[in-house]
Amino acid sequence: MTSPARPAAVVVLAAGEGTRMKSDTPKVLHELCGRSLVGHVLAAAGRLEPAHLAVVIGYQRERVAAHVTGVDARVVTAVQDQQNGTGHAVRCALAELPDLDGPVVVLNGDTPLLTAETLQALVSTHVEAGNAATVLTASVPDPTGLGRIVRNADGRVQRIVEHRDATAEERTIAEINSGMFAFDAKHLRSMLDRLTTDNDQGQEYLTDVLGLLVEDGHPVAAMVAPDYRETLGCNDRVELSALRALLRDRLVTAAMRAGATVIDPASVWFDVDVVLGRDVVVHPNVQLRGATVIEDRAEVGPDSTLIDTKVGAGATVVRTHSNQAEIGPEATVGPFAYLRPGSVLGRKAKVGTYVETKNATIGEGSKVPHLTYVGDATIGEHSNIGAASVFVNYDGVNKHHTTIGDHARTGSDTMFIAPVNVGDGAYTAAGSVITEDVPPGAMAVARARQRNIDGWVERRRPGTAAADAAAAARRVASEEGTVE
Ligand code: UD1
Ligand code: CA
């Protein structure tokens, strides 16, 4: 970004509690699509590459400070001890910053739909027009509670009047103050010193800076937001859910425009950092969270939640919960699979139904089809793990590793008591409890030999249906001459 449109500072106001959220968590820390409210604002602000990025904190300041500096290390926090108004809040921020020259952008911490493009346009408009202040405005369906833009007969911005201070006539104005501004630093600083508390709330209103600038003959203008939704703030959890749905629509639309098929956009949720390739298909009820990446032609869902998971090209993932896993190209997962952190599936690997994996590498073409727990394991290529097997990794104190070679065939209901190794091409018999290494190519049998006690049911359970069935079977067998 070139220097003229690079702000001297962006100030984000986030000192409020957000009473109407009815929450122990400060409003700006509430989450949508993988970021906090203020995290979305900081992401857009950061793209302007301001010389200074300040956040005004007050309510639960330690918690908010830790969060915002974690989101962006460039953030400087400014404490506003008492909520004396938006103007006072900006004054607190400027007190933490060196003497500024050039544009200062002021934003609210609760407007997550604001885009960097609109912010950049606001700053460019402001700089090119040589304004003392430029306010981002919009016409919203319901302006109740918001500040209104008062223009003169020529259409020039005169001042902003708060809803609660407005006359009935002023309340009919549809154009509202988004709370987002670009100011000239010098003019802002001098006018902040002239704010009064002569209003219904007895607070220092930032909005009054515009009226003061106009009075002194400085150029003040408005830029109308390209989409009013970008200006929407969040006051309660109903608005939060509406904002989340709008953001979801934006993210899903972008994925579809980039070549993904989304069968039911209203039932899928993407976080902002999710990346989908071409010809990906997303079925209903899918959540893609964190840094999840879905590569070309992969199919996800229905009913899957993937967190920080990479899905390789052409893979299919059905009814699966996955966290920090890597699914190879053309692999198949689910239905009803649970991939936990450190699960790495090779090309064409299969993790089937009622299978849980953790810290496990499953090599190319290997299959774990049914009812199995694979924890702390390395499985080579083209091996098959029998149904209902358990990689017994935990001795009650420590976790241990199991290694299975290539082209192994382990029987159903095998318990691998880690640490243990099964060599290339080895087999295990169904029902085996494997406590010792199995050499390559060996068949391990580790189970009790079967013993049949003839006639037990008729002797020990006489009169039961089982005994009757046994007696009938014995008669048939003896008529056929198969039993003496
Ligand atoms: C403000 C604007 C209003 C605009 C609306 C847009 C003023 C006087 N009014 O009204 O014109 O239409 O935003 O949403 O500016 N904050 C502080 N310290 C304070 C007061 C507020 O940090 O002392 C922060 C809040 O945490 C919030 C933001 O500033 O993030 C806006 O404050 P809020 O009280 O919500 O202002 P509104 O009454 O909504
Ligand atoms: Ca508000």
Coordinates of C-alpha atoms and ligand atoms in Angstrom, one line a residue:
M1 CA 0.0 0.0 0.0
T2 CA 1.4 3.4 -0.9
S3 CA 2.0 6.1 1.6
P4 CA -0.8 8.7 1.0
A5 CA -3.5 6.3 1.9
R6 CA -1.6 4.8 4.8
P7 CA -3.2 6.2 8.1
A8 CA -1.1 7.6 10.8
A9 CA -3.2 5.6 13.2
V10 CA -6.3 3.5 13.5
V11 CA -8.1 3.7 16.8
V12 CA -10.6 1.0 17.7
L13 CA -13.1 1.7 20.5
A14 CA -13.6 -1.3 22.7
A15 CA -14.0 -0.1 26.3
G16 CA -17.6 -0.9 26.6
E17 CA -19.1 -3.9 28.5
G18 CA -21.8 -4.7 26.0
T19 CA -24.5 -5.0 28.7
R20 CA -27.1 -6.3 26.4
M21 CA -25.0 -9.4 25.6
K22 CA -25.8 -10.5 29.2
S23 CA -22.4 -12.2 29.3
D24 CA -19.4 -12.7 31.5
T25 CA -17.4 -12.2 28.3
P26 CA -16.8 -8.6 27.1
K27 CA -18.9 -8.0 24.0
V28 CA -16.0 -7.5 21.6
L29 CA -14.6 -10.9 22.5
H30 CA -17.6 -12.8 21.3
E31 CA -16.8 -15.1 18.3
L32 CA -18.1 -15.5 14.8
C33 CA -16.6 -17.4 11.9
G34 CA -13.3 -18.0 13.7
R35 CA -12.6 -14.6 15.0
S36 CA -13.8 -12.3 17.8
L37 CA -15.8 -9.2 16.9
V38 CA -12.8 -7.0 17.5
G39 CA -10.6 -9.6 15.8
H40 CA -12.5 -9.0 12.6
V41 CA -12.2 -5.2 13.0
L42 CA -8.4 -5.5 13.7
A43 CA -8.0 -7.8 10.6
A44 CA -9.5 -5.1 8.4
A45 CA -7.6 -2.3 10.1
G46 CA -4.3 -4.1 9.9
R47 CA -4.6 -4.3 6.1
L48 CA -4.3 -0.5 6.0
E49 CA -0.9 -0.9 7.5
P50 CA -1.3 2.1 9.9
A51 CA 1.7 3.5 11.6
H52 CA -0.1 3.0 14.9
L53 CA -2.9 0.6 15.8
A54 CA -4.6 1.5 19.1
V55 CA -7.4 -0.2 21.0
V56 CA -9.3 1.6 23.7
I57 CA -10.0 -0.8 26.6
G58 CA -11.9 -0.4 29.8
Y59 CA -14.3 -3.2 30.9
Q60 CA -12.3 -6.4 31.7
R61 CA -9.3 -4.6 30.4
E62 CA -6.7 -7.3 31.2
R63 CA -8.7 -9.9 29.3
V64 CA -9.4 -7.6 26.3
A65 CA -5.8 -6.4 26.2
A66 CA -4.4 -9.9 26.2
H67 CA -6.8 -10.8 23.4
V68 CA -6.1 -7.8 21.1
T69 CA -2.3 -7.9 21.5
G70 CA -2.5 -11.7 20.8
V71 CA -4.5 -11.0 17.6
D72 CA -2.1 -8.4 16.3
A73 CA 1.3 -7.7 18.0
R74 CA 1.3 -4.2 16.6
V75 CA -1.7 -3.2 18.9
V76 CA -1.1 -0.6 21.5
T77 CA -3.8 -0.5 24.2
A78 CA -5.1 2.7 25.8
V79 CA -7.1 2.5 29.0
Q80 CA -10.3 4.5 29.4
D81 CA -11.2 4.2 33.1
Q82 CA -14.7 5.5 32.8
Q83 CA -17.0 5.4 29.8
N84 CA -17.3 9.1 29.3
G85 CA -18.2 8.8 25.7
T86 CA -16.7 8.0 22.3
G87 CA -14.9 11.4 22.1
H88 CA -13.3 10.8 25.5
A89 CA -12.3 7.3 24.4
V90 CA -10.5 8.6 21.3
R91 CA -8.7 11.2 23.5
C92 CA -7.5 8.4 25.8
A93 CA -6.1 6.6 22.7
L94 CA -4.3 9.7 21.3
A95 CA -2.7 10.2 24.8
E96 CA -0.9 6.9 24.3
L97 CA 0.4 7.8 20.8
P98 CA 3.1 10.2 19.7
D99 CA 2.1 13.4 17.9
L100 CA 0.4 12.2 14.7
D101 CA 0.3 13.7 11.3
G102 CA -2.1 12.6 8.6
P103 CA -5.3 10.5 8.6
V104 CA -6.5 8.9 11.8
V105 CA -9.2 6.3 11.4
V106 CA -11.6 5.6 14.2
L107 CA -13.6 2.4 14.3
N108 CA -15.9 0.6 16.7
G109 CA -14.8 -2.8 18.0
D110 CA -18.1 -4.5 17.3
T111 CA -18.6 -4.2 13.5
P112 CA -17.2 -7.5 12.1
L113 CA -18.5 -7.1 8.5
L114 CA -16.4 -4.1 7.7
T115 CA -14.0 -4.9 4.9
A116 CA -10.5 -3.6 4.3
E117 CA -11.6 -2.4 0.9
T118 CA -14.2 -0.1 2.3
L119 CA -11.9 1.2 4.9
Q120 CA -9.2 1.8 2.3
A121 CA -11.8 3.7 0.1
L122 CA -12.8 5.8 3.2
V123 CA -9.1 6.8 3.8
S124 CA -8.5 7.5 0.0
T125 CA -11.7 9.6 -0.3
H126 CA -10.7 11.5 2.8
V127 CA -7.1 12.2 1.7
E128 CA -8.0 13.0 -1.9
A129 CA -10.7 15.5 -0.9
G130 CA -8.4 17.0 1.7
N131 CA -11.2 16.7 4.3
A132 CA -10.8 17.5 8.0
A133 CA -13.2 14.6 8.7
T134 CA -14.9 12.0 6.6
V135 CA -17.7 9.8 8.1
L136 CA -18.8 6.5 6.7
T137 CA -22.5 6.5 6.5
A138 CA -25.3 4.2 5.3
S139 CA -29.0 3.9 5.0
V140 CA -30.1 1.0 7.2
P141 CA -33.5 -0.6 7.5
D142 CA -33.9 0.4 11.1
P143 CA -32.0 3.5 12.2
T144 CA -33.4 3.5 15.7
G145 CA -30.8 4.3 18.3
L146 CA -28.2 5.4 15.8
G147 CA -26.7 8.8 15.1
R148 CA -28.2 10.6 12.1
I149 CA -26.3 12.6 9.4
V150 CA -27.7 16.1 9.2
R151 CA -27.0 17.8 5.8
N152 CA -27.8 21.3 4.7
A153 CA -29.9 22.3 1.7
D154 CA -26.8 21.8 -0.6
G155 CA -26.4 18.3 0.8
R156 CA -23.3 19.1 2.7
V157 CA -22.8 17.4 6.1
Q158 CA -23.5 19.7 8.9
R159 CA -23.3 17.6 12.0
I160 CA -24.3 14.3 13.5
V161 CA -27.2 14.1 16.0
E162 CA -27.6 11.1 18.3
H163 CA -31.0 9.4 18.2
R164 CA -31.8 10.3 21.8
D165 CA -30.9 13.9 21.2
A166 CA -32.7 14.2 17.9
T167 CA -35.9 16.0 17.1
A168 CA -38.9 14.0 15.6
E169 CA -37.9 15.5 12.2
E170 CA -34.3 14.5 12.6
R171 CA -35.3 11.0 13.4
T172 CA -36.8 10.6 10.0
I173 CA -33.4 10.9 8.5
A174 CA -32.4 7.5 7.1
E175 CA -28.7 8.2 6.7
I176 CA -26.9 7.0 9.8
N177 CA -23.4 7.4 11.3
S178 CA -21.6 4.0 11.1
G179 CA -19.2 5.2 13.9
M180 CA -16.3 4.8 11.4
F181 CA -14.4 7.9 10.5
A182 CA -11.3 9.3 8.9
F183 CA -10.0 12.5 10.6
D184 CA -7.1 14.7 10.0
A185 CA -4.9 14.2 13.1
K186 CA -4.3 17.8 14.0
H187 CA -8.0 18.8 13.6
L188 CA -9.1 15.8 15.6
R189 CA -6.8 16.6 18.5
S190 CA -7.9 20.2 18.7
M191 CA -11.6 19.5 18.4
L192 CA -11.5 16.7 21.0
D193 CA -10.4 19.3 23.5
R194 CA -13.5 21.4 22.8
L195 CA -16.1 18.6 23.3
T196 CA -18.7 19.2 26.0
T197 CA -21.0 16.8 27.8
D198 CA -24.1 18.9 26.9
N199 CA -26.3 16.0 25.7
D200 CA -28.8 13.4 27.0
Q201 CA -26.1 11.0 28.2
G202 CA -23.8 13.6 29.6
Q203 CA -20.9 12.2 27.6
E204 CA -18.2 13.5 25.3
Y205 CA -19.4 12.5 21.9
L206 CA -16.9 11.9 19.1
T207 CA -19.7 12.8 16.7
D208 CA -19.7 16.4 17.9
V209 CA -16.2 16.8 16.4
L210 CA -17.9 17.0 12.9
G211 CA -20.2 19.8 13.9
L212 CA -17.3 21.8 15.4
L213 CA -15.2 21.4 12.3
V214 CA -18.1 22.6 10.1
E215 CA -18.6 25.6 12.4
D216 CA -14.9 26.5 12.0
G217 CA -15.2 26.2 8.2
H218 CA -13.2 23.0 7.7
P219 CA -14.2 20.5 5.0
V220 CA -16.3 17.6 6.3
A221 CA -17.9 15.0 4.1
A222 CA -19.6 11.6 4.2
M223 CA -18.8 8.5 2.2
V224 CA -21.8 6.2 1.8
A225 CA -20.8 2.5 2.4
P226 CA -21.1 0.3 -0.7
D227 CA -23.2 -2.1 1.4
Y228 CA -24.9 -1.0 4.5
R229 CA -24.4 -4.4 6.1
E230 CA -20.7 -3.6 6.5
T231 CA -21.6 -0.9 9.0
L232 CA -23.8 -3.2 11.2
G233 CA -22.7 -3.3 14.9
C234 CA -23.6 -5.9 17.5
N235 CA -25.5 -5.1 20.7
D236 CA -27.0 -8.4 21.7
R237 CA -26.9 -12.1 20.8
V238 CA -29.7 -11.9 18.3
E239 CA -27.7 -9.3 16.3
L240 CA -24.6 -11.5 16.8
S241 CA -26.3 -14.5 15.2
A242 CA -27.6 -12.3 12.3
L243 CA -24.1 -10.9 11.7
R244 CA -22.7 -14.5 11.8
A245 CA -25.2 -15.6 9.2
L246 CA -24.3 -12.6 7.0
L247 CA -20.6 -13.4 7.3
R248 CA -21.3 -17.0 6.6
D249 CA -23.1 -16.0 3.4
R250 CA -20.2 -13.9 2.3
L251 CA -17.7 -16.7 2.9
V252 CA -19.8 -19.4 1.3
T253 CA -20.5 -17.2 -1.7
A254 CA -16.8 -16.5 -2.1
A255 CA -16.1 -20.3 -2.0
M256 CA -18.8 -20.9 -4.7
R257 CA -17.5 -18.1 -6.9
A258 CA -14.0 -19.8 -6.6
G259 CA -15.5 -23.1 -8.0
A260 CA -16.8 -25.1 -5.0
T261 CA -20.3 -26.6 -5.0
V262 CA -22.1 -26.0 -1.8
I263 CA -25.4 -28.0 -1.8
D264 CA -27.1 -26.1 1.1
P265 CA -25.4 -22.8 1.9
A266 CA -27.7 -22.1 4.8
S267 CA -26.5 -25.2 6.7
V268 CA -22.8 -24.8 6.4
W269 CA -20.4 -22.7 8.5
F270 CA -17.0 -21.6 7.4
D271 CA -14.4 -19.8 9.4
V272 CA -12.7 -16.9 7.7
D273 CA -9.3 -18.6 7.0
V274 CA -10.8 -21.8 5.4
V275 CA -9.7 -22.4 1.8
L276 CA -11.7 -24.5 -0.7
G277 CA -10.3 -25.6 -4.0
R278 CA -12.0 -26.1 -7.4
D279 CA -14.8 -28.6 -7.8
V280 CA -14.9 -29.3 -4.1
V281 CA -18.4 -30.5 -3.0
V282 CA -19.7 -29.5 0.4
H283 CA -22.8 -31.4 1.5
P284 CA -25.4 -30.1 4.1
N285 CA -24.5 -29.6 7.8
V286 CA -20.8 -29.1 7.5
Q287 CA -18.6 -26.9 9.6
L288 CA -15.2 -26.0 8.4
R289 CA -13.3 -24.3 11.2
G290 CA -9.9 -22.7 11.8
A291 CA -7.2 -23.2 9.1
T292 CA -9.1 -26.1 7.3
V293 CA -8.1 -26.5 3.7
I294 CA -10.1 -28.6 1.2
E295 CA -8.2 -29.4 -1.9
D296 CA -9.6 -29.8 -5.4
R297 CA -12.4 -32.3 -6.1
A298 CA -12.6 -33.4 -2.4
E299 CA -16.1 -34.1 -1.0
V300 CA -17.1 -33.2 2.5
G301 CA -20.2 -34.1 4.4
P302 CA -23.0 -34.4 5.1
D303 CA -22.8 -33.8 8.8
S304 CA -19.1 -33.1 9.3
T305 CA -17.0 -30.8 11.5
L306 CA -13.4 -30.3 10.4
I307 CA -11.2 -28.1 12.5
D308 CA -7.7 -27.2 11.3
T309 CA -7.9 -30.2 9.0
K310 CA -6.3 -30.6 5.5
V311 CA -8.3 -32.7 3.1
G312 CA -6.4 -33.8 0.0
A313 CA -7.6 -33.7 -3.6
G314 CA -10.3 -36.1 -4.4
A315 CA -10.8 -37.3 -0.8
T316 CA -14.2 -38.0 0.7
V317 CA -15.1 -37.3 4.3
V318 CA -18.6 -38.2 5.4
R319 CA -20.2 -37.7 8.9
T320 CA -16.8 -37.1 10.5
H321 CA -15.4 -35.0 13.4
S322 CA -11.8 -34.1 12.7
N323 CA -9.4 -31.9 14.6
Q324 CA -5.8 -31.1 13.4
A325 CA -5.7 -34.0 11.0
E326 CA -4.3 -34.4 7.5
I327 CA -6.3 -36.5 5.1
G328 CA -4.4 -37.6 2.0
P329 CA -5.6 -37.3 -1.6
E330 CA -8.3 -39.8 -2.6
A331 CA -8.5 -41.0 1.0
T332 CA -12.0 -42.0 2.4
V333 CA -13.1 -41.2 5.9
G334 CA -16.4 -42.1 7.7
P335 CA -19.2 -42.3 8.0
F336 CA -18.9 -41.8 11.8
A337 CA -15.2 -41.3 12.1
Y338 CA -13.3 -39.3 14.7
L339 CA -9.9 -38.0 13.7
R340 CA -8.0 -36.4 16.6
P341 CA -4.8 -34.3 16.5
G342 CA -1.9 -35.8 14.7
S343 CA -3.9 -38.2 12.5
V344 CA -2.2 -38.3 9.1
L345 CA -3.8 -40.4 6.3
G346 CA -1.9 -41.2 3.2
R347 CA -3.1 -41.3 -0.4
K348 CA -6.1 -43.6 -0.8
A349 CA -6.0 -44.6 2.9
K350 CA -9.4 -45.4 4.5
V351 CA -10.7 -44.7 8.0
G352 CA -14.1 -46.2 8.1
T353 CA -17.1 -46.4 10.5
Y354 CA -16.8 -46.0 14.2
V355 CA -13.1 -45.5 14.0
E356 CA -11.1 -43.1 16.2
T357 CA -7.6 -42.1 15.4
K358 CA -5.0 -40.0 17.4
N359 CA -1.4 -39.3 16.7
A360 CA -1.5 -41.9 14.0
T361 CA 0.0 -42.2 10.6
I362 CA -1.9 -44.5 8.2
G363 CA 0.1 -45.1 5.1
E364 CA -0.9 -45.0 1.4
G365 CA -3.7 -47.5 0.6
S366 CA -4.0 -48.8 4.2
K367 CA -7.4 -49.4 5.6
V368 CA -8.9 -49.2 9.1
P369 CA -12.5 -49.9 8.1
H370 CA -14.5 -50.7 11.2
L371 CA -14.9 -50.1 14.9
T372 CA -11.3 -49.5 15.8
Y373 CA -9.1 -47.2 18.0
V374 CA -5.8 -46.3 16.5
G375 CA -3.8 -44.2 19.0
D376 CA 0.0 -43.5 18.8
A377 CA 0.7 -45.6 15.8
T378 CA 2.4 -45.8 12.5
I379 CA 0.8 -48.1 9.9
G380 CA 2.7 -48.7 6.7
E381 CA 1.3 -48.9 3.2
H382 CA -1.4 -51.2 1.9
S383 CA -2.0 -52.8 5.3
N384 CA -5.5 -53.8 6.6
I385 CA -6.5 -53.6 10.2
G386 CA -9.3 -56.0 11.1
A387 CA -12.6 -54.8 12.6
A388 CA -12.9 -54.0 16.3
S389 CA -9.2 -53.7 16.9
V390 CA -7.6 -51.5 19.6
F391 CA -4.2 -50.0 19.6
V392 CA -3.7 -50.2 23.4
N393 CA -1.5 -47.2 23.8
Y394 CA -2.0 -46.3 27.5
D395 CA -0.7 -48.2 30.4
G396 CA -2.4 -45.9 32.9
V397 CA 0.7 -43.7 33.2
N398 CA 2.4 -43.4 29.9
K399 CA 1.5 -43.6 26.2
H400 CA 3.3 -46.1 23.9
H401 CA 3.7 -46.5 20.2
T402 CA 2.7 -49.3 17.9
T403 CA 4.2 -49.8 14.4
I404 CA 2.6 -51.9 11.7
G405 CA 4.6 -52.6 8.5
D406 CA 3.5 -52.6 4.9
H407 CA 1.0 -55.1 3.5
A408 CA 0.2 -56.5 7.0
R409 CA -3.2 -58.2 7.6
T410 CA -4.3 -58.0 11.1
G411 CA -7.3 -60.0 12.3
S412 CA -10.5 -58.7 13.7
D413 CA -10.5 -57.9 17.4
T414 CA -6.7 -57.7 17.7
M415 CA -5.4 -55.8 20.7
F416 CA -2.0 -54.3 20.0
I417 CA -0.4 -53.8 23.5
A418 CA 2.1 -51.0 22.9
P419 CA 5.0 -50.7 22.5
V420 CA 4.9 -53.4 19.9
N421 CA 5.9 -53.9 16.2
V422 CA 4.2 -55.9 13.5
G423 CA 6.5 -56.5 10.6
D424 CA 5.9 -56.2 6.8
G425 CA 3.5 -58.8 5.4
A426 CA 2.7 -60.2 8.9
Y427 CA -0.8 -61.5 9.9
T428 CA -2.4 -61.6 13.3
A429 CA -5.2 -64.1 14.1
A430 CA -8.6 -62.7 15.0
G431 CA -9.0 -62.1 18.7
S432 CA -5.3 -61.9 19.4
V433 CA -3.7 -59.9 22.2
I434 CA -0.4 -58.9 20.7
T435 CA 2.2 -58.3 23.4
E436 CA 5.3 -59.2 21.5
D437 CA 6.7 -58.1 18.2
V438 CA 5.6 -60.1 15.2
P439 CA 8.3 -60.7 12.6
P440 CA 7.7 -59.9 8.9
G441 CA 5.6 -62.5 7.3
A442 CA 4.7 -64.4 10.5
M443 CA 1.2 -65.2 11.7
A444 CA 0.7 -64.3 15.3
V445 CA -1.9 -66.2 17.2
A446 CA -2.3 -65.0 20.8
R447 CA -5.6 -66.3 22.1
A448 CA -6.9 -69.2 24.1
R449 CA -7.5 -72.5 22.2
Q450 CA -11.3 -73.3 21.9
R451 CA -12.8 -76.1 23.9
N452 CA -16.4 -77.4 23.3
I453 CA -18.1 -79.1 26.2
D454 CA -20.6 -81.4 24.4
G455 CA -24.1 -81.6 25.7
W456 CA -23.6 -78.9 28.3
V457 CA -26.8 -77.0 27.5
E458 CA -29.2 -79.9 27.8
R459 CA -27.5 -81.1 31.0
R460 CA -27.1 -77.7 32.7
R461 CA -30.0 -75.7 31.2
P462 CA -32.8 -78.3 30.9
G463 CA -36.2 -77.0 29.9
T464 CA -34.9 -73.8 28.2
A465 CA -35.6 -72.9 24.6
A466 CA -31.9 -73.4 24.0
A467 CA -32.0 -76.9 25.4
D468 CA -35.0 -77.7 23.3
A469 CA -33.3 -76.4 20.2
A470 CA -30.2 -78.4 21.0
A471 CA -32.2 -81.6 21.5
A472 CA -34.1 -81.0 18.2
A473 CA -30.8 -80.4 16.3
R474 CA -29.4 -83.6 17.9
R475 CA -32.4 -85.7 16.7
V476 CA -32.1 -84.3 13.1
A477 CA -28.4 -85.1 13.1
S478 CA -28.9 -88.6 14.4
E479 CA -31.7 -89.3 11.8
E480 CA -29.2 -88.1 9.1
G481 CA -26.7 -90.4 10.6
T482 CA -24.1 -87.7 11.2
V483 CA -24.2 -88.3 15.0
E484 CA -24.1 -91.6 16.8
Ligands
UD1_1 C1 -22.3 5.5 18.4 C2 -22.3 6.8 17.8 C3 -23.6 6.8 16.8 C4 -23.4 5.7 15.8 C5 -23.2 4.4 16.5 C6 -22.9 3.3 15.5 C7 -21.5 8.4 19.4 C8 -21.8 9.4 20.4 N1 -22.5 7.8 18.8 O1 -23.4 5.3 19.2 O2 -23.7 8.1 16.2 O3 -24.6 5.7 15.0 O4 -22.1 4.5 17.4 O5 -22.8 2.1 16.1 O6 -20.3 8.2 19.1 N2 -17.0 3.2 23.7 C9 -15.9 3.4 24.4 N3 -15.9 4.3 25.4 C10 -16.9 5.1 25.7 C11 -18.1 4.9 24.9 C12 -18.1 4.0 23.9 O7 -14.9 2.7 24.2 O8 -16.9 5.9 26.6 C13 -17.0 2.3 22.6 C14 -18.0 1.1 22.8 O9 -17.4 0.1 23.5 C15 -18.3 0.8 21.4 C16 -18.2 2.1 20.6 O10 -17.4 2.9 21.4 O11 -17.4 -0.2 20.8 C17 -19.5 2.8 20.4 O12 -20.1 3.1 21.6 P1 -21.7 2.9 21.9 O13 -22.0 3.2 23.2 O14 -22.1 1.6 21.3 O15 -22.2 4.1 20.9 P2 -23.6 4.2 20.3 O16 -24.5 4.7 21.3 O17 -24.0 2.9 19.7
CA2 CA -23.5 0.6 19.7

